[in-house]
Structures are given as C-alpha cells and as structure tokens.
PDB file of C-alpha atoms in Angstrom:
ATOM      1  CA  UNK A   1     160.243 106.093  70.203  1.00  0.00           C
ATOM      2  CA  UNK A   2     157.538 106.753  72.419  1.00  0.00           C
ATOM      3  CA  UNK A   3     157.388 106.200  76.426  1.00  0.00           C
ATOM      4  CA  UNK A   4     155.327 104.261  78.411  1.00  0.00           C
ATOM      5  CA  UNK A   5     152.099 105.751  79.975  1.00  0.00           C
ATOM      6  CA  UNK A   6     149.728 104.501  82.009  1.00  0.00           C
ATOM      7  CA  UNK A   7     146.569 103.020  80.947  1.00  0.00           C
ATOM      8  CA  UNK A   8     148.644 102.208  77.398  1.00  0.00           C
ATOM      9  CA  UNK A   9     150.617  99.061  76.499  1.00  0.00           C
ATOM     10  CA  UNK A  10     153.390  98.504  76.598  1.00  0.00           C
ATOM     11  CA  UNK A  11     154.866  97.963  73.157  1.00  0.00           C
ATOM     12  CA  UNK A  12     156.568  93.946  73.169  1.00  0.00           C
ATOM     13  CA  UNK A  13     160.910  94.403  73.199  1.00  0.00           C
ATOM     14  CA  UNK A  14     163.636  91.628  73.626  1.00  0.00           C
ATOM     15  CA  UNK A  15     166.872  92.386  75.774  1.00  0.00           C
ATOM     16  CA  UNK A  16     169.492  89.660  76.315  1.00  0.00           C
ATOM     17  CA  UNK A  17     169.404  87.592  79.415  1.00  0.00           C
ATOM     18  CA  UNK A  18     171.640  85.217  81.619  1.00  0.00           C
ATOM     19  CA  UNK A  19     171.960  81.719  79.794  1.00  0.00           C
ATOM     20  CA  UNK A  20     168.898  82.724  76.753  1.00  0.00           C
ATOM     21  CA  UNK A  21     169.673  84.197  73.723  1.00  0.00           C
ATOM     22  CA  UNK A  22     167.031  86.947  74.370  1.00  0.00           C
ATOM     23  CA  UNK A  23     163.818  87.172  76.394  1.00  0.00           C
ATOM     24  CA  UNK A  24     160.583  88.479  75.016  1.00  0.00           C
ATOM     25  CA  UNK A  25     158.039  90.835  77.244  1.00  0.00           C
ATOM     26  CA  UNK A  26     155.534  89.501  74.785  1.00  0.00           C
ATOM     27  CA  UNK A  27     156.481  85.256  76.589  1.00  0.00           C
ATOM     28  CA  UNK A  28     154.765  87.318  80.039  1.00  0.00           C
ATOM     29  CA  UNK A  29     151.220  87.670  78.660  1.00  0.00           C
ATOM     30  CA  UNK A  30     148.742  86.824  80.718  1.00  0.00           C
ATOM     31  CA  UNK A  31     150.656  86.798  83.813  1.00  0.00           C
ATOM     32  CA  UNK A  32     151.252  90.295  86.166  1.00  0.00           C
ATOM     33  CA  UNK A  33     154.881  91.836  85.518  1.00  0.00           C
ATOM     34  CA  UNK A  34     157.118  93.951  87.697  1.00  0.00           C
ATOM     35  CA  UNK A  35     160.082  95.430  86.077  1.00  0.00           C
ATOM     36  CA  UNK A  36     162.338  97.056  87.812  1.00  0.00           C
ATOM     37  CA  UNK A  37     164.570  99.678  86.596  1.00  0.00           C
ATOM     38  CA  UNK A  38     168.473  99.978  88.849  1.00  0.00           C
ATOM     39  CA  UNK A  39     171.848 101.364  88.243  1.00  0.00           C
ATOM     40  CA  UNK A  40     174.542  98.815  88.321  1.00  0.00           C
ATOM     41  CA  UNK A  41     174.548  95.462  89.248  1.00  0.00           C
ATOM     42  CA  UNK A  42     176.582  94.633  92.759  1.00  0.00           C
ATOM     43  CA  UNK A  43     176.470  97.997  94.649  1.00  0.00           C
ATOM     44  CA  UNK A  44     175.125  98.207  98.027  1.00  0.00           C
ATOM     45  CA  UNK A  45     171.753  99.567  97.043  1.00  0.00           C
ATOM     46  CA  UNK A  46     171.426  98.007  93.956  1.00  0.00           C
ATOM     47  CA  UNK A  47     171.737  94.740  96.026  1.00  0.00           C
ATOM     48  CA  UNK A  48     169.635  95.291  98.785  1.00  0.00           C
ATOM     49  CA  UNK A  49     166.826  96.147  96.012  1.00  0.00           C
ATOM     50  CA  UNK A  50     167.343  92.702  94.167  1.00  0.00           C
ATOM     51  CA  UNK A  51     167.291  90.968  97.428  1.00  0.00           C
ATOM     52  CA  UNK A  52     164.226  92.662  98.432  1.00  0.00           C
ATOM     53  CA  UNK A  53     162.589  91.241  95.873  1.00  0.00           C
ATOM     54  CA  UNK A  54     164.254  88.025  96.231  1.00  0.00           C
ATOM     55  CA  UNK A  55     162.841  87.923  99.261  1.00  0.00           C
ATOM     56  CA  UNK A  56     159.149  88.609  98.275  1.00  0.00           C
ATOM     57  CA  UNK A  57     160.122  86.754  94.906  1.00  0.00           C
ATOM     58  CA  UNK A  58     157.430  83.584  96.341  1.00  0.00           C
ATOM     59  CA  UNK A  59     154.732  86.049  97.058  1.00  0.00           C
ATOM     60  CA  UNK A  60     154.926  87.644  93.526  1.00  0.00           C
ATOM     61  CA  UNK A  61     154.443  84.282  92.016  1.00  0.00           C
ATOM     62  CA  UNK A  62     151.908  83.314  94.353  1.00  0.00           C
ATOM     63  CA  UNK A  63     149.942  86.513  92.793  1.00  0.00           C
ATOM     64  CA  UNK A  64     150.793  85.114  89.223  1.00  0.00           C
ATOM     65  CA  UNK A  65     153.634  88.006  89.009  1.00  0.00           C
ATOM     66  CA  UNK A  66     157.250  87.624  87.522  1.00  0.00           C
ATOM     67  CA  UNK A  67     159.507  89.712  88.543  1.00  0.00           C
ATOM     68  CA  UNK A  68     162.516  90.932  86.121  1.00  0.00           C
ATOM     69  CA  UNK A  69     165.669  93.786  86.517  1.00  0.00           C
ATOM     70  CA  UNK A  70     166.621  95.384  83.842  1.00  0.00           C
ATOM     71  CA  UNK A  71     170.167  97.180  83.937  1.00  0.00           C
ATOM     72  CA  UNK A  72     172.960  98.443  81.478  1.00  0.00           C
ATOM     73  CA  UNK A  73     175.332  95.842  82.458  1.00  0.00           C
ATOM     74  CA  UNK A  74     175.904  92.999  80.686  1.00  0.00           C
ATOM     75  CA  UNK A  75     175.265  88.979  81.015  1.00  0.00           C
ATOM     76  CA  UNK A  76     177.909  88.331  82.043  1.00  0.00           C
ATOM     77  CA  UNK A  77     177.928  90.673  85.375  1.00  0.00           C
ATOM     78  CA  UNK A  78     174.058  89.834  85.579  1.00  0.00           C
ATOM     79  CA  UNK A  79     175.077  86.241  86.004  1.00  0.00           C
ATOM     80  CA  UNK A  80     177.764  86.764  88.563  1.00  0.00           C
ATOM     81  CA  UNK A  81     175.574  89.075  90.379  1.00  0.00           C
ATOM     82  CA  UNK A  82     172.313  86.336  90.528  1.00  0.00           C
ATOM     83  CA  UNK A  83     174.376  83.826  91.375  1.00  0.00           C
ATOM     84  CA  UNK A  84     175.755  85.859  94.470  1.00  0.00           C
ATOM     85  CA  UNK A  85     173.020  86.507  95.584  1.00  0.00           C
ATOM     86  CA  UNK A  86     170.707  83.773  94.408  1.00  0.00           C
ATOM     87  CA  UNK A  87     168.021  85.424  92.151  1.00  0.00           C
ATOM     88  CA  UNK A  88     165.279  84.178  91.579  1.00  0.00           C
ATOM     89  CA  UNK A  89     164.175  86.355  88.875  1.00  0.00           C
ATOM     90  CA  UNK A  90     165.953  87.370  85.132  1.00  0.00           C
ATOM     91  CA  UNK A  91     168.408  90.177  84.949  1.00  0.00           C
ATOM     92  CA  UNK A  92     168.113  91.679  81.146  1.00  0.00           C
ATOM     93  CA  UNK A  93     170.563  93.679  79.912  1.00  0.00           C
ATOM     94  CA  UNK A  94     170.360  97.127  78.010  1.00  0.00           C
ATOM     95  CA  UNK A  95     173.763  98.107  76.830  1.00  0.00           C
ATOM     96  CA  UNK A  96     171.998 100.337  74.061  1.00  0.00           C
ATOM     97  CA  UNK A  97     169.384 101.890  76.398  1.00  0.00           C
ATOM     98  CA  UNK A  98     166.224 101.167  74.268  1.00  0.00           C
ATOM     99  CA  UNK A  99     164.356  99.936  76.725  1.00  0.00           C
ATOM    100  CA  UNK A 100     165.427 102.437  79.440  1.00  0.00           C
ATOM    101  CA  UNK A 101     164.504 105.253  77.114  1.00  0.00           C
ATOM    102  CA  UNK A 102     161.383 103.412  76.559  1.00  0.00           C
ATOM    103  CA  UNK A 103     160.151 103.425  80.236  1.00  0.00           C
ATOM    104  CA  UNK A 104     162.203 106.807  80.465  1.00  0.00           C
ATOM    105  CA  UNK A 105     164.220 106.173  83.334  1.00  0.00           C
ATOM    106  CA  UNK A 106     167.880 107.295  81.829  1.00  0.00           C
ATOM    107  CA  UNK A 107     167.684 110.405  83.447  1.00  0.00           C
ATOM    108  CA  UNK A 108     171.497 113.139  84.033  1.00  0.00           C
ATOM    109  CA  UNK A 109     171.984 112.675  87.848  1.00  0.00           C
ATOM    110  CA  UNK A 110     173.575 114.239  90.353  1.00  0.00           C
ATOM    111  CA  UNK A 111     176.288 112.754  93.275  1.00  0.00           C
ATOM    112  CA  UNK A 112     178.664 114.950  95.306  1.00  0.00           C
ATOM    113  CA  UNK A 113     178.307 117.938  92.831  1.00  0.00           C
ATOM    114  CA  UNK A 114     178.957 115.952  89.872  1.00  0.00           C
ATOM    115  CA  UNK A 115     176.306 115.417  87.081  1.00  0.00           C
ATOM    116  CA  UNK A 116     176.205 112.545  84.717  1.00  0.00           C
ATOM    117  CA  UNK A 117     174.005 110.155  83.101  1.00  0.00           C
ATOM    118  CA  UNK A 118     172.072 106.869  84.622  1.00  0.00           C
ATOM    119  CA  UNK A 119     169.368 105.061  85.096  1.00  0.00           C
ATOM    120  CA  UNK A 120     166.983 106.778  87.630  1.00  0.00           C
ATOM    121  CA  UNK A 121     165.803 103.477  89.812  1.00  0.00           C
ATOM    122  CA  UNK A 122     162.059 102.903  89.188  1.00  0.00           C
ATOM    123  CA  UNK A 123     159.611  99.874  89.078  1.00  0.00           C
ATOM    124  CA  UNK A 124     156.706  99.331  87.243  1.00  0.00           C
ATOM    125  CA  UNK A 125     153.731  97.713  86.914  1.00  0.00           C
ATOM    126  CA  UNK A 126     152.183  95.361  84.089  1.00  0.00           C
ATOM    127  CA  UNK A 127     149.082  93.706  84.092  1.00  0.00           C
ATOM    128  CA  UNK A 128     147.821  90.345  82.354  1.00  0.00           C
ATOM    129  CA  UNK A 129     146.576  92.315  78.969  1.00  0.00           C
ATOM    130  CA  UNK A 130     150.147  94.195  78.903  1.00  0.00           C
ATOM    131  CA  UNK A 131     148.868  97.420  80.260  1.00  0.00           C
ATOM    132  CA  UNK A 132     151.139  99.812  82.335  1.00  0.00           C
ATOM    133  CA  UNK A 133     148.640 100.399  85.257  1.00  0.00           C
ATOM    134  CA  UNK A 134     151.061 101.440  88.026  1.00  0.00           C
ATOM    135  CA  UNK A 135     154.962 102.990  88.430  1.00  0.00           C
ATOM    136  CA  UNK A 136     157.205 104.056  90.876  1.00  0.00           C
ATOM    137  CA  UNK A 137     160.013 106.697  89.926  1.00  0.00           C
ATOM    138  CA  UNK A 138     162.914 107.181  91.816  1.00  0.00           C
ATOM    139  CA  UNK A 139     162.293 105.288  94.667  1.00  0.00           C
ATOM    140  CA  UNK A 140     163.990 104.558  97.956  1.00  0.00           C
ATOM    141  CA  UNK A 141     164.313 101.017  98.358  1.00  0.00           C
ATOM    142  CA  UNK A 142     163.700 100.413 101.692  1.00  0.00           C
ATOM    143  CA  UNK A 143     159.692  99.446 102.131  1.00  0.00           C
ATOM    144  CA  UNK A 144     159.160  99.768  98.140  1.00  0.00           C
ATOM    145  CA  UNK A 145     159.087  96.047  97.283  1.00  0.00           C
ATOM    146  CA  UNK A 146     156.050  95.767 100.113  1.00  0.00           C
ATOM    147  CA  UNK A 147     154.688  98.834  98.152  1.00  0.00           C
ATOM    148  CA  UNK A 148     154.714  97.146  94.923  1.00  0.00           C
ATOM    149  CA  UNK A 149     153.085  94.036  96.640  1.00  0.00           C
ATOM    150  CA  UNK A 150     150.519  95.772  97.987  1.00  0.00           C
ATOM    151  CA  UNK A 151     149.844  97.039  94.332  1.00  0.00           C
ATOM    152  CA  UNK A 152     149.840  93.567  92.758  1.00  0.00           C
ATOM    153  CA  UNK A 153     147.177  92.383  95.046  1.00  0.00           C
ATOM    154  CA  UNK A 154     144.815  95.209  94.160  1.00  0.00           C
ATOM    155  CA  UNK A 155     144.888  94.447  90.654  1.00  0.00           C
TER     156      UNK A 155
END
C-alpha cells in the first residue's frame, strides 16, 4: 500500500472505535481533519498530548475541524483512557497497523539503548476535499497542538 503525501488524498479506511462498530474517514468529508498519530494510550506523554487537544478540542470545531487519535491499543483501553480524561474526540484503534503504515508513522525506535518497533508520534492535516495539505513528524508535544491550530486557520 502506498503512503500518504501531500497535495494527494488520502485514500478512505475504517478502524474500530469506542462504542461504533467502525468509523469511516470517508463520514469527515467536507469538514477539516486532524489525526493524530501516539504510542500508547495512558502514559504521561501520550496524555498530556490528548489533553492538549482536549483542551483546544472547542477551537478545532469552531474552525469546522474534528479531531481523532489513532493508536494500536484497543477499544477497550481507548474507552478507559477518554473517559479518564474526558475526550472529546474518537480514539480508533489499529491493532493490524494498516493505517499506521498508511500515514507511515510505525517507525524501529530507540529508548535507553534498546531498539524496537512503534508508532513515531505525528499529526496531520486534512482538508474539506480529503487532501493531506500539512504533517508534523515526530513531534514534541508541548506547543504542537497551538502549531496545528495555527495551521487550521490558514487553510
């Protein structure tokens, strides 16, 4: 399968979300999209990133923008983890990795000397017509969800 680019579409999938039998990129036409890309659902930066855009989750939508994570967990730990923290937004899961590999984010990383494989946190961009027009690879979290703002309301 073939990844995302810039200036391209971005080809329609379905991932499984809390209490739906699967949600549909394709339902988000003609509205702005940010999807972000994160580890593991409940970790201290994972958290503060979903509660960042929790935060700015009523200045999305006033911009016509849904917001949605996408992770390899599944419901069921996407469902504990919204209600925590009181989400706003849909947490999909990708147990088989389609859509990371899709948006190539499942990258081998590297902690304390070790390597291994995960998803490389990274948001992106969708506009009305379904067109990747802006990303963010492996970002730091503090100030990005102002970042990605900023880039909503220039498009």
């Amino acid at each position: 399968m073939e990844t995302v680019q810039i200036g391209q579409p971005v080809p329609d999938f379905s991932l499984q979300a809390g209490g739906e039998a699967s949600f549909s990129l394709s339902r988000l036409r003609g509205r702005k999209v940010v999807i972000y890309f994160y580890p593991t659902d409940d970790t201290p930066t994972c958290t503060d990133e979903a509660c960042s855009f929790r935060d700015y989750n009523g200045q999305f939508e006033e911009w016509h923008t849904t917001v949605i994570g996408i992770s390899p967990d599944d419901v069921a730990s996407h469902n504990r983890f919204a209600a925590k923290y009181e989400l706003p937004f849909l947490l999909l899961s990708d147990p088989d990795l389609a859509v990371c590999h899709l948006f190539d984010v499942w990258k081998q990383k590297k902690l304390y000397g070790r390597e291994y494989m995960g998803v490389v946190r990274s948001t992106f961009l969708i506009d009305e017509r379904g067109v990747l027009v802006k990303e963010w690879r492996n970002i730091r979290v503090k100030g990005h969800v102002d970042k990605v703002l900023q880039a909503v309301k220039s498009i």
